[in-house]
PDB file of C-alpha atoms in Angstrom:
ATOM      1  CA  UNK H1335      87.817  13.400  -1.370  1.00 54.00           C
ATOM      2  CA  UNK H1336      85.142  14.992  -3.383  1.00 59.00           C
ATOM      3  CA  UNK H1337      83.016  11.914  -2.961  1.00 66.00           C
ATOM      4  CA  UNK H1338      82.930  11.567   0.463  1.00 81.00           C
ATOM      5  CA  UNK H1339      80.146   9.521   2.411  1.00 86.00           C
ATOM      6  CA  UNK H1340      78.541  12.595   3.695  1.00 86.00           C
ATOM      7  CA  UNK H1341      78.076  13.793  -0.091  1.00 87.00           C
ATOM      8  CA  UNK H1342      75.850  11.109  -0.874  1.00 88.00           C
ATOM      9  CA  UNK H1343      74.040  11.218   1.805  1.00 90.00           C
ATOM     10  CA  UNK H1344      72.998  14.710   1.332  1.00 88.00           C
ATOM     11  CA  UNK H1345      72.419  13.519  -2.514  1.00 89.00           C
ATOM     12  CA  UNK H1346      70.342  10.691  -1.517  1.00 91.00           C
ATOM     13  CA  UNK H1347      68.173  13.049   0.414  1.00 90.00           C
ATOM     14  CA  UNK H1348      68.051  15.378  -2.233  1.00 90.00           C
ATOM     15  CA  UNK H1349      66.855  12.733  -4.864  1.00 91.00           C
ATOM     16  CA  UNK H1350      64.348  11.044  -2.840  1.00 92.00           C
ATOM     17  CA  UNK H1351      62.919  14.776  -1.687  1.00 90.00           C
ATOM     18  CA  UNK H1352      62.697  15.466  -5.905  1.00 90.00           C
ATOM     19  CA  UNK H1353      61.399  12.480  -6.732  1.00 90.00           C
ATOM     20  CA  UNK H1354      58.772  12.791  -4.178  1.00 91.00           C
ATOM     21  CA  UNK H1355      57.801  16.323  -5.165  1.00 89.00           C
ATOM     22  CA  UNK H1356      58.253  15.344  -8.675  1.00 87.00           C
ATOM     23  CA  UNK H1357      56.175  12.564  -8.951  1.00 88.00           C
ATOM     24  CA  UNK H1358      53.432  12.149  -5.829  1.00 90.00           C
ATOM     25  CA  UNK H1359      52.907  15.512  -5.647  1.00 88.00           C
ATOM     26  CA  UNK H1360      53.270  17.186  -8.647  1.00 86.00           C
ATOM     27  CA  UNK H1361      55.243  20.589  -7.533  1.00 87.00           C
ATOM     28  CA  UNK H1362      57.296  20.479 -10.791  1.00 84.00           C
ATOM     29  CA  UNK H1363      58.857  23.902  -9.695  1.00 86.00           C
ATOM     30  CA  UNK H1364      60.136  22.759  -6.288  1.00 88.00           C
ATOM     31  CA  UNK H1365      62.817  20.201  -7.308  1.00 85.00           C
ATOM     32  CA  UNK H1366      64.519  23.630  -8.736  1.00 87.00           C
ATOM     33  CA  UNK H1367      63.749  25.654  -5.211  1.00 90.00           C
ATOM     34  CA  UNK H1368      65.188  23.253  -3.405  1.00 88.00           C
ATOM     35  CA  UNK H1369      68.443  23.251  -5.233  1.00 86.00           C
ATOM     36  CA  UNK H1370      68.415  26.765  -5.262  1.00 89.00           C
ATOM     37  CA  UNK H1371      68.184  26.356  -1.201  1.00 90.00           C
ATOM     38  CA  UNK H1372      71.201  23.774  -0.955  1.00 87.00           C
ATOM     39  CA  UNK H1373      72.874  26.192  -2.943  1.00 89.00           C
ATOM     40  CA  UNK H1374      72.527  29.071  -0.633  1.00 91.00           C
ATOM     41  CA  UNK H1375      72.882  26.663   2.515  1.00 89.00           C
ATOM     42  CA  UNK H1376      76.461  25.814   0.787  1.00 87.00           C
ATOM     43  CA  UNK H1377      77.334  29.266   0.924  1.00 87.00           C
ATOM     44  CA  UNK H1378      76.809  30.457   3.989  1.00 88.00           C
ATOM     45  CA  UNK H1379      78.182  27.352   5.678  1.00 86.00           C
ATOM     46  CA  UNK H1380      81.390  27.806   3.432  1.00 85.00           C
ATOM     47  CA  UNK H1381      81.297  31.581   4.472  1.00 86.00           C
ATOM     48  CA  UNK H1382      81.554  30.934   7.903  1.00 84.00           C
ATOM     49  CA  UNK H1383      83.756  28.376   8.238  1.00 80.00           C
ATOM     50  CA  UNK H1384      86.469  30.839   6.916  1.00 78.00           C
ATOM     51  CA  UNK H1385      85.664  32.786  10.210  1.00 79.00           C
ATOM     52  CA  UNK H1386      86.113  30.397  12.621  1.00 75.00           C
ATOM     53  CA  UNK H1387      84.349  27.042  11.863  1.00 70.00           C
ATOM     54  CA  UNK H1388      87.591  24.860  10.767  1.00 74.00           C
ATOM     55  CA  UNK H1389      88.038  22.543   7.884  1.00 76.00           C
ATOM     56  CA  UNK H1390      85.649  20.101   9.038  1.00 79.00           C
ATOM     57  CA  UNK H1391      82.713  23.258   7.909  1.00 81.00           C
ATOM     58  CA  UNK H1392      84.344  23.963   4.670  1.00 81.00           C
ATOM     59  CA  UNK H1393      83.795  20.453   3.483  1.00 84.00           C
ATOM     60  CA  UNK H1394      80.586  19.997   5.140  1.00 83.00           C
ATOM     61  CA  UNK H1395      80.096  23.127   2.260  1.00 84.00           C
ATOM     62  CA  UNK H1396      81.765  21.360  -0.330  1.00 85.00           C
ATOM     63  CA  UNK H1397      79.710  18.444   0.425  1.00 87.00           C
ATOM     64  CA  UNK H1398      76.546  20.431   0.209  1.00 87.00           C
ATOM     65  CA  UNK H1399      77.392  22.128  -2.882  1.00 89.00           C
ATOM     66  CA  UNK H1400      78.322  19.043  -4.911  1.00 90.00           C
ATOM     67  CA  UNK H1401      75.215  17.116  -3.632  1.00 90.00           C
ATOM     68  CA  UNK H1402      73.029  20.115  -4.860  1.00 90.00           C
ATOM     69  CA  UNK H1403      74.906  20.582  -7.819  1.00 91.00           C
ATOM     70  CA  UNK H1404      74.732  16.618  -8.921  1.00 91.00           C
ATOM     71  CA  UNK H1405      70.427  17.017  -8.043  1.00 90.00           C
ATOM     72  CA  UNK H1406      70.430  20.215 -10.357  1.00 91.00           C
ATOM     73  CA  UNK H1407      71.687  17.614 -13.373  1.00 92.00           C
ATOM     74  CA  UNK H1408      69.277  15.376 -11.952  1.00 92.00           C
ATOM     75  CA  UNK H1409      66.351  17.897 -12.220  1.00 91.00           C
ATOM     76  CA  UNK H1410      67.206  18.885 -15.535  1.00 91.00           C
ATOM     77  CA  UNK H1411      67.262  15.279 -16.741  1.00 93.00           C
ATOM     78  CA  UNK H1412      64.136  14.656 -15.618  1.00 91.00           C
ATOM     79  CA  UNK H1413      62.912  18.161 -17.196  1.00 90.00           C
ATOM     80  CA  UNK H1414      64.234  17.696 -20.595  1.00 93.00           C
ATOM     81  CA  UNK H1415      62.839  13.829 -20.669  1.00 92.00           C
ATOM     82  CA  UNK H1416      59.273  15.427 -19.640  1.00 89.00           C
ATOM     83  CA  UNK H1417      59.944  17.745 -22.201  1.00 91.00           C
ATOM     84  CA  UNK H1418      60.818  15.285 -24.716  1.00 93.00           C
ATOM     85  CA  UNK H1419      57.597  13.053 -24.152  1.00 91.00           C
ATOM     86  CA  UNK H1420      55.311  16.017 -24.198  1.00 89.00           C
ATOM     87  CA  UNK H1421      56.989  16.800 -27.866  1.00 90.00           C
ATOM     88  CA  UNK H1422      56.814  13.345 -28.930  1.00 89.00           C
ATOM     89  CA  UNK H1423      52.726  13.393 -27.443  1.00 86.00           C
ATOM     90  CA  UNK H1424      52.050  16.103 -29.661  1.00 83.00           C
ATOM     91  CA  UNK H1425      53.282  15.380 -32.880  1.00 83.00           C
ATOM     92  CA  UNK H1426      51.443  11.405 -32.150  1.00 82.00           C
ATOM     93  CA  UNK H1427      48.270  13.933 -31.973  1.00 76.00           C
ATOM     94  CA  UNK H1428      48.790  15.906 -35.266  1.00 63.00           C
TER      95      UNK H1428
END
């Protein structure tokens, strides 16, 4: 089940931890780090559950990766609407 319970809770987390760094505090470039992280996290937990760890590791790491791949499309969402606004803020100006 690619949707599994654990997947969005690990996506919940991931939104609330971008919308807080997005919004309160302001580190635009950290909603980007952190997927970057939960990418790399993905990867070594899938790498060693082929050596050892059992199914229930690889889909901890297919949970993981889908989570951080589902905030990346969030992140980029909210990027291309800031994006947008700032455009439509300048040409209002000129």
């Amino acid at each position: 089940m690619i949707f599994s319970t654990l997947t969005l809770i690990i996506f919940a987390i991931f939104i609330a931890a971008v919308c807080i760094f997005e919004f309160i505090l302001k580190w635009r470039w950290f909603k980007y780090f952190l997927a970057t992280v939960g990418l790399i996290a993905s990867a070594i937990v899938f790498f060693i559950s082929f050596y050892g760890g059992g199914v229930s590791q690889a889909e901890i790491a297919i949970s993981i990766f889908i989570a951080t791949l589902g905030e990346y499309i969030f992140s980029l969402i909210i990027s291309i609407v800031a994006w947008i606004r700032r455009l439509s803020a300048k040409n209002k100006e000129a």
